[in-house]
Amino acid sequence: MTNNVTIPEKLLPEDGRFGSGPSKIRHDQISELSGDWKTILGTSHRQAPVKRVVASIKEGLRELFGIPDGYEIALGNGGSTAFWDMACACLINRKAAFGVYGSFTRKFADCAANAPFLDQPVIFDSPLGTYALPQPTEGVDAYCWAHNETSTGVNAPVRRIAGPQVAPEGIPDSALTIVDGTSAAGAIEVDISQTDVYYFSPQKAFGAEGGIWFAILSPAAIERANQIEQAAKLEGAQRWVPSFLSLTKALDNARKDQTLNTPSVGNFILIDNQIRWLNENGGLAWSTARCSKSASIVYDWAERVPFAQPFVKDPESRSHSVATIDMDEMVSVDQVLGILRQNGIVDVSGYRGLHRNQLRIGVFPSVEPRDVEALLNCVDYVVAHM
Ligand SMILES: *Cc1c(COP(=O)(O)O)cnc(C)c1O
């Protein structure tokens, strides 16, 4: 066995970035950043030039997702991980139910389990490589799961859970549907009307950098946050909503095309460029088709070659944005990864917490399907030569 394999130039992808987040950033996004270097970068996020970029992002997201009337977009610093704590502070009234089927769905459920003012959540879990949606449950006021579980490459449906109605203390009497769209948003079609909250960070399908979250909020979600935050201000309230975790403050700022505190202005430029690129090419239908083509190339390959197979057994549940492939134990993925990296192909390792001999390939919209083909040819070459 050798760790030094030089992949012939003609087999290499044009771009070797296949990460599941951070993911490939297109050259045009970077060019736009340098084009805007003097007028936007290094200027105040409270002034018109930066606010125009935020307005354009909101407008672009409205178009991309076909956001229903009455829904609003909020954003803030901290990424989806921060949004989990915000959801515990401002959206879950007392008790949530979670679909748990991987590291990301588990982390949000853990946030709720650790919030001292919430009841213990109800967990519907299922083995890695499958999904479980939360089931209608008495007393539950929020149903939470992920559209795409990035740790395992599992895609779950997004549709409202018809639950029993709860009406404690004047809180709106229907349960909220809160969906983590972090690694699906922009890559996989979604009907926003089936959710009350669809949230994501931009370092996956939006090919930008992390550190910020976006949430598309239904009128019921906005009303829920208003009521919970009002109640938390009363004398003797059990709940503390820090400013940084206040969804109503985030929304108030978003309405003014701003954020509560200083954002990464450069990231806004990257995000805005990507959303315009997606919309100009045909929107979510286009990107969904493109990602699904790339994903099929990976899954078809894994079913064809003797040393690999798709990790997710049910073809319907296989992700079209993050493809996970189990490798035969005869092939050391660590060795393959090392050789690929020497040849400029990066970040196709499995999720660290999964501990499997696995490749995980981000096939977000920015990735060219022909580069996915090239990547697999490179893997074939490495396996044959190491
Ligand atoms: C990446 C990811 C997160 C975490 O996002 P951060 O921006 O790093 O906080 C949460 N959920 C899912 C499904 C993800 O893929």
Coordinates of C-alpha atoms and ligand atoms in Angstrom, one line a residue:
M1 CA 0.0 0.0 0.0
T2 CA 1.2 3.5 -0.8
N3 CA 0.1 6.9 0.4
N4 CA 1.6 8.6 -2.6
V5 CA -0.6 8.5 -5.6
T6 CA -0.5 11.2 -8.2
I7 CA -3.9 11.4 -9.9
P8 CA -3.5 12.2 -13.6
E9 CA -4.3 15.8 -14.3
K10 CA -7.0 15.0 -16.9
L11 CA -9.0 13.0 -14.2
L12 CA -9.1 15.9 -11.7
P13 CA -12.2 18.0 -11.1
E14 CA -12.0 21.6 -12.0
D15 CA -12.8 22.5 -8.4
G16 CA -11.9 20.1 -5.6
R17 CA -14.2 21.4 -2.9
F18 CA -16.9 18.9 -2.0
G19 CA -17.5 19.8 1.7
S20 CA -20.8 19.6 3.4
G21 CA -20.4 23.0 5.1
P22 CA -18.3 25.1 4.7
S23 CA -18.9 24.2 1.1
K24 CA -17.6 25.5 -2.3
I25 CA -17.8 29.2 -2.8
R26 CA -18.0 30.2 -6.5
H27 CA -15.4 32.4 -8.1
D28 CA -18.1 35.0 -9.1
Q29 CA -19.0 35.4 -5.4
I30 CA -15.4 36.2 -4.6
S31 CA -15.2 38.6 -7.5
E32 CA -18.2 40.4 -6.4
L33 CA -16.6 40.8 -3.0
S34 CA -13.5 42.4 -4.4
G35 CA -15.7 44.6 -6.7
D36 CA -17.5 45.9 -3.7
W37 CA -14.4 46.4 -1.7
K38 CA -14.6 50.2 -1.3
T39 CA -18.3 50.9 -1.3
I40 CA -19.6 48.2 1.0
L41 CA -16.9 46.3 2.9
G42 CA -15.7 48.3 5.8
T43 CA -18.8 50.5 5.9
S44 CA -21.6 50.7 8.5
H45 CA -24.2 48.0 8.5
R46 CA -26.7 50.7 9.6
Q47 CA -26.3 52.7 6.4
A48 CA -28.1 52.3 3.1
P49 CA -25.4 50.5 1.0
V50 CA -25.3 47.5 3.4
K51 CA -29.0 47.6 4.1
R52 CA -29.7 47.4 0.4
V53 CA -27.7 44.1 0.3
V54 CA -29.8 42.8 3.2
A55 CA -33.0 43.9 1.5
S56 CA -31.9 42.2 -1.7
I57 CA -31.2 38.9 0.2
K58 CA -34.7 39.0 1.8
E59 CA -36.3 39.8 -1.6
G60 CA -34.2 37.0 -3.2
L61 CA -35.2 34.4 -0.6
R62 CA -38.9 35.4 -1.0
E63 CA -38.6 34.6 -4.7
L64 CA -36.5 31.5 -4.3
F65 CA -38.9 29.9 -1.7
G66 CA -42.1 31.4 -3.0
I67 CA -42.7 32.5 0.6
P68 CA -46.5 32.8 1.4
D69 CA -48.1 36.1 2.3
G70 CA -47.8 37.0 5.9
Y71 CA -44.5 35.0 6.4
E72 CA -41.5 37.1 7.3
I73 CA -37.7 36.6 7.2
A74 CA -35.6 37.1 10.3
L75 CA -31.8 36.8 10.5
G76 CA -29.1 37.1 13.1
N77 CA -25.6 36.2 14.1
G78 CA -24.6 32.8 15.4
G79 CA -25.7 30.3 12.8
S80 CA -28.3 27.5 13.2
T81 CA -26.8 26.5 16.5
A82 CA -27.7 29.8 17.9
F83 CA -31.1 29.5 16.5
W84 CA -31.7 26.3 18.4
D85 CA -31.3 28.2 21.7
M86 CA -33.4 31.0 20.3
A87 CA -36.2 28.5 19.5
C88 CA -36.0 27.2 23.0
A89 CA -36.2 30.7 24.4
C90 CA -38.9 32.1 22.2
L91 CA -40.8 29.5 20.2
I92 CA -41.3 26.4 22.3
N93 CA -43.9 27.3 24.9
R94 CA -43.6 24.3 27.2
K95 CA -43.0 21.0 25.5
A96 CA -41.6 20.1 22.1
A97 CA -41.4 16.8 20.2
F98 CA -38.4 16.0 18.1
G99 CA -37.5 13.7 15.3
V100 CA -34.0 12.6 16.2
Y101 CA -31.9 10.6 13.6
G102 CA -28.4 12.0 13.6
S103 CA -26.1 14.5 15.3
F104 CA -27.9 17.7 14.2
T105 CA -31.4 16.6 15.1
R106 CA -30.0 15.3 18.4
K107 CA -28.3 18.7 19.2
F108 CA -31.5 20.7 19.0
A109 CA -33.3 18.1 21.1
D110 CA -30.5 18.4 23.7
C111 CA -31.0 22.2 23.8
A112 CA -34.6 21.8 24.7
A113 CA -33.8 19.0 27.2
N114 CA -31.4 21.4 29.0
A115 CA -33.7 24.5 29.1
P116 CA -34.8 24.8 32.7
F117 CA -38.1 26.4 31.9
L118 CA -39.2 23.7 29.4
D119 CA -40.7 20.3 30.0
Q120 CA -38.6 17.3 28.9
P121 CA -39.0 17.0 25.2
V122 CA -40.6 13.9 23.6
I123 CA -38.1 12.2 21.3
F124 CA -39.0 10.1 18.3
D125 CA -35.7 8.5 17.2
S126 CA -34.7 6.1 14.6
P127 CA -31.4 4.3 13.6
L128 CA -28.7 6.3 11.7
G129 CA -29.4 6.2 8.0
T130 CA -33.2 6.4 8.5
Y131 CA -35.5 9.2 9.8
A132 CA -38.4 9.5 12.2
L133 CA -40.8 12.4 12.2
P134 CA -42.3 13.5 15.5
Q135 CA -45.8 12.1 16.0
P136 CA -48.9 14.0 17.2
T137 CA -48.5 14.1 21.0
E138 CA -50.8 15.5 23.7
G139 CA -49.4 18.7 25.3
V140 CA -46.7 19.3 22.6
D141 CA -46.6 22.9 21.2
A142 CA -43.7 22.5 18.8
Y143 CA -42.8 19.7 16.4
C144 CA -39.1 19.8 15.3
W145 CA -37.0 17.9 12.8
A146 CA -34.5 18.4 10.0
H147 CA -35.2 18.5 6.3
N148 CA -31.8 17.0 5.7
E149 CA -29.8 15.3 8.5
T150 CA -26.3 16.4 7.4
S151 CA -24.4 13.9 9.6
T152 CA -26.0 10.8 7.9
G153 CA -27.2 12.1 4.5
V154 CA -30.8 11.4 5.2
N155 CA -33.6 13.5 3.6
A156 CA -36.9 13.7 5.6
P157 CA -40.3 15.0 4.3
V158 CA -41.5 18.4 5.3
R159 CA -45.2 18.4 6.1
R160 CA -47.2 19.6 9.1
I161 CA -47.8 17.2 11.9
A162 CA -51.5 17.3 12.7
G163 CA -51.3 17.5 16.4
P164 CA -53.8 18.0 19.2
Q165 CA -54.5 21.6 19.9
V166 CA -53.0 23.1 23.0
A167 CA -54.0 26.5 24.4
P168 CA -52.1 27.3 27.6
E169 CA -52.3 30.9 28.9
G170 CA -53.5 32.5 25.7
I171 CA -50.6 31.1 23.6
P172 CA -51.8 30.5 20.0
D173 CA -53.5 27.2 20.1
S174 CA -51.9 25.2 17.4
A175 CA -48.5 23.5 17.6
L176 CA -45.7 25.0 15.5
T177 CA -43.8 23.1 12.9
I178 CA -40.1 24.0 13.2
V179 CA -37.9 22.6 10.5
D180 CA -34.1 22.7 10.3
G181 CA -33.4 23.4 6.6
T182 CA -29.7 24.1 7.1
S183 CA -28.3 21.7 4.5
A184 CA -31.4 21.5 2.4
A185 CA -32.4 25.1 1.9
G186 CA -31.5 26.1 -1.7
A187 CA -30.8 22.5 -2.8
I188 CA -34.0 20.7 -2.1
E189 CA -37.6 21.8 -2.9
V190 CA -39.8 22.7 0.1
D191 CA -43.3 24.0 0.6
I192 CA -42.9 26.7 3.1
S193 CA -46.6 26.7 3.9
Q194 CA -46.0 23.3 5.5
T195 CA -43.8 25.0 8.1
D196 CA -44.0 27.7 10.7
V197 CA -40.3 28.1 10.9
Y198 CA -37.8 27.0 8.3
Y199 CA -34.3 28.0 9.3
F200 CA -30.8 27.6 7.9
S201 CA -27.2 28.9 7.8
P202 CA -25.6 30.0 4.5
Q203 CA -22.4 27.8 4.5
K204 CA -24.1 24.9 2.8
A205 CA -26.3 25.3 -0.3
F206 CA -25.9 29.1 -0.3
G207 CA -22.1 28.6 -0.7
A208 CA -21.2 31.4 1.6
E209 CA -19.7 31.5 5.1
G210 CA -21.1 30.5 8.4
G211 CA -21.9 32.6 11.5
I212 CA -25.4 33.7 10.6
W213 CA -28.9 32.2 10.6
F214 CA -32.0 32.9 8.6
A215 CA -35.5 31.9 9.6
I216 CA -38.7 32.1 7.5
L217 CA -41.5 32.7 10.0
S218 CA -45.2 32.1 9.7
P219 CA -47.6 34.6 11.4
A220 CA -48.3 31.9 14.1
A221 CA -44.6 31.7 14.8
I222 CA -44.3 35.5 15.1
E223 CA -47.3 35.6 17.4
R224 CA -45.9 32.8 19.5
A225 CA -42.6 34.6 20.0
N226 CA -44.4 37.9 20.8
Q227 CA -46.5 36.2 23.5
I228 CA -43.7 34.2 25.0
E229 CA -41.3 37.2 25.2
Q230 CA -44.1 39.4 26.7
A231 CA -44.8 36.8 29.3
A232 CA -41.1 36.4 30.1
K233 CA -41.0 40.1 31.1
L234 CA -43.6 39.7 33.8
E235 CA -42.6 39.6 37.5
G236 CA -41.8 36.2 38.7
A237 CA -41.6 34.7 35.2
Q238 CA -39.6 31.5 35.0
R239 CA -38.1 32.2 31.7
W240 CA -35.2 34.6 30.8
V241 CA -34.9 35.7 27.2
P242 CA -31.5 37.3 26.7
S243 CA -31.5 40.0 24.0
F244 CA -29.2 38.0 21.8
L245 CA -31.8 35.2 21.8
S246 CA -34.8 37.4 21.3
L247 CA -36.6 36.4 18.1
T248 CA -38.8 39.5 18.2
K249 CA -35.7 41.8 18.4
A250 CA -34.1 39.9 15.5
L251 CA -37.3 40.3 13.5
D252 CA -37.6 44.0 14.3
N253 CA -34.1 44.5 13.1
A254 CA -34.7 42.4 10.0
R255 CA -37.7 44.5 9.1
K256 CA -35.3 47.4 8.9
D257 CA -32.8 45.4 6.9
Q258 CA -30.4 45.2 9.9
T259 CA -29.2 42.8 12.5
L260 CA -29.2 43.1 16.3
N261 CA -25.4 43.4 16.4
T262 CA -22.7 43.8 13.8
P263 CA -22.8 41.1 11.1
S264 CA -20.2 40.0 8.6
V265 CA -20.8 42.4 5.8
G266 CA -18.7 40.4 3.4
N267 CA -20.8 37.4 4.0
F268 CA -24.0 39.3 3.0
I269 CA -22.3 40.0 -0.4
L270 CA -21.5 36.3 -0.9
I271 CA -25.0 35.2 0.1
D272 CA -26.7 37.8 -2.1
N273 CA -24.7 36.9 -5.1
Q274 CA -25.6 33.2 -4.6
I275 CA -29.3 33.8 -4.2
R276 CA -29.4 36.0 -7.4
W277 CA -27.4 33.2 -9.2
L278 CA -29.9 30.6 -8.1
N279 CA -32.9 32.7 -9.1
E280 CA -31.4 33.7 -12.5
N281 CA -30.8 30.1 -13.3
G282 CA -34.4 29.0 -12.6
G283 CA -34.7 29.1 -8.8
L284 CA -35.4 26.2 -6.5
A285 CA -36.7 23.9 -9.3
W286 CA -33.4 24.4 -11.1
S287 CA -31.2 23.9 -8.1
T288 CA -33.2 20.9 -7.0
A289 CA -32.8 19.2 -10.4
R290 CA -29.1 20.0 -10.5
C291 CA -28.4 18.6 -7.0
S292 CA -30.5 15.6 -7.6
K293 CA -28.5 14.9 -10.8
S294 CA -25.2 15.2 -8.9
A295 CA -26.5 13.0 -6.1
S296 CA -27.7 10.3 -8.6
I297 CA -24.2 10.3 -10.1
V298 CA -22.8 9.4 -6.7
Y299 CA -25.4 6.8 -5.7
D300 CA -25.4 5.1 -9.1
W301 CA -21.6 4.9 -8.9
A302 CA -21.8 3.4 -5.3
E303 CA -24.2 0.8 -6.5
R304 CA -22.0 -0.1 -9.5
V305 CA -18.5 -0.4 -8.0
P306 CA -17.7 -3.5 -5.8
F307 CA -16.1 -1.5 -3.0
A308 CA -18.8 1.0 -2.1
Q309 CA -22.5 1.2 -1.4
P310 CA -24.9 4.0 -0.4
F311 CA -25.2 4.3 3.4
V312 CA -28.9 5.1 3.3
K313 CA -30.7 1.9 2.2
D314 CA -34.1 3.5 1.3
P315 CA -33.6 5.3 -2.0
E316 CA -36.4 7.7 -1.1
S317 CA -34.5 8.9 2.0
R318 CA -31.2 9.5 0.3
S319 CA -30.2 13.1 0.5
H320 CA -29.8 15.1 -2.7
S321 CA -27.4 17.6 -1.1
V322 CA -25.1 15.4 1.0
A323 CA -24.4 11.9 -0.3
T324 CA -23.0 9.4 2.2
I325 CA -21.2 6.3 0.9
D326 CA -20.0 3.3 2.9
M327 CA -16.7 1.9 1.7
D328 CA -15.7 -1.8 1.9
E329 CA -13.5 -2.4 4.9
M330 CA -10.7 -3.5 2.5
V331 CA -10.5 0.2 1.4
S332 CA -9.3 2.6 4.1
V333 CA -11.2 5.8 3.7
D334 CA -8.6 7.6 5.8
Q335 CA -6.0 6.7 3.3
V336 CA -8.2 7.6 0.3
L337 CA -9.0 11.0 1.9
G338 CA -5.3 11.6 2.5
I339 CA -4.4 10.9 -1.1
L340 CA -7.3 13.0 -2.4
R341 CA -6.3 15.9 -0.3
Q342 CA -2.7 15.7 -1.6
N343 CA -4.3 16.0 -5.1
G344 CA -6.4 19.0 -4.2
I345 CA -9.7 17.2 -3.5
V346 CA -10.9 18.1 0.0
D347 CA -13.6 17.5 2.7
V348 CA -15.2 14.3 1.5
S349 CA -14.8 12.7 5.0
G350 CA -17.8 11.2 6.8
Y351 CA -19.2 13.0 9.8
R352 CA -16.7 12.6 12.6
G353 CA -19.3 11.4 15.2
L354 CA -20.5 8.6 12.9
H355 CA -17.2 6.7 13.1
R356 CA -17.8 4.8 9.8
N357 CA -15.5 4.0 6.9
Q358 CA -17.5 6.5 4.9
L359 CA -17.3 9.2 2.2
R360 CA -19.6 12.1 2.5
I361 CA -19.9 14.3 -0.6
G362 CA -21.5 17.7 -0.6
V363 CA -23.4 18.1 -3.9
F364 CA -24.8 21.5 -3.3
P365 CA -25.9 23.7 -6.3
S366 CA -22.5 25.4 -6.6
V367 CA -20.8 22.0 -7.4
E368 CA -20.7 21.2 -11.1
P369 CA -22.2 17.7 -11.8
R370 CA -19.3 17.0 -14.1
D371 CA -16.9 17.7 -11.2
V372 CA -18.8 15.1 -9.2
E373 CA -18.2 12.6 -12.1
A374 CA -14.5 13.6 -12.1
L375 CA -14.3 13.1 -8.3
L376 CA -15.6 9.6 -8.6
N377 CA -13.2 8.8 -11.4
C378 CA -10.5 10.0 -9.0
V379 CA -11.7 7.8 -6.2
D380 CA -11.7 4.8 -8.6
Y381 CA -8.2 5.7 -9.6
V382 CA -6.9 6.0 -6.0
V383 CA -8.5 2.7 -5.0
A384 CA -6.9 1.0 -7.9
H385 CA -3.5 2.4 -7.2
M386 CA -3.0 2.6 -3.5
Ligands
LIG1 C1 -24.6 22.6 9.6 C2 -25.8 22.3 10.3 C3 -26.2 22.9 11.5 C4 -25.3 23.8 12.2 O1 -25.1 25.0 11.6 P1 -24.2 26.1 12.2 O2 -24.3 27.2 11.2 O3 -22.8 25.5 12.2 O4 -24.6 26.4 13.6 C5 -27.5 22.6 12.0 N1 -28.3 21.8 11.4 C6 -28.0 21.1 10.2 C7 -29.0 20.2 9.6 C8 -26.7 21.4 9.6 O5 -26.4 20.8 8.5

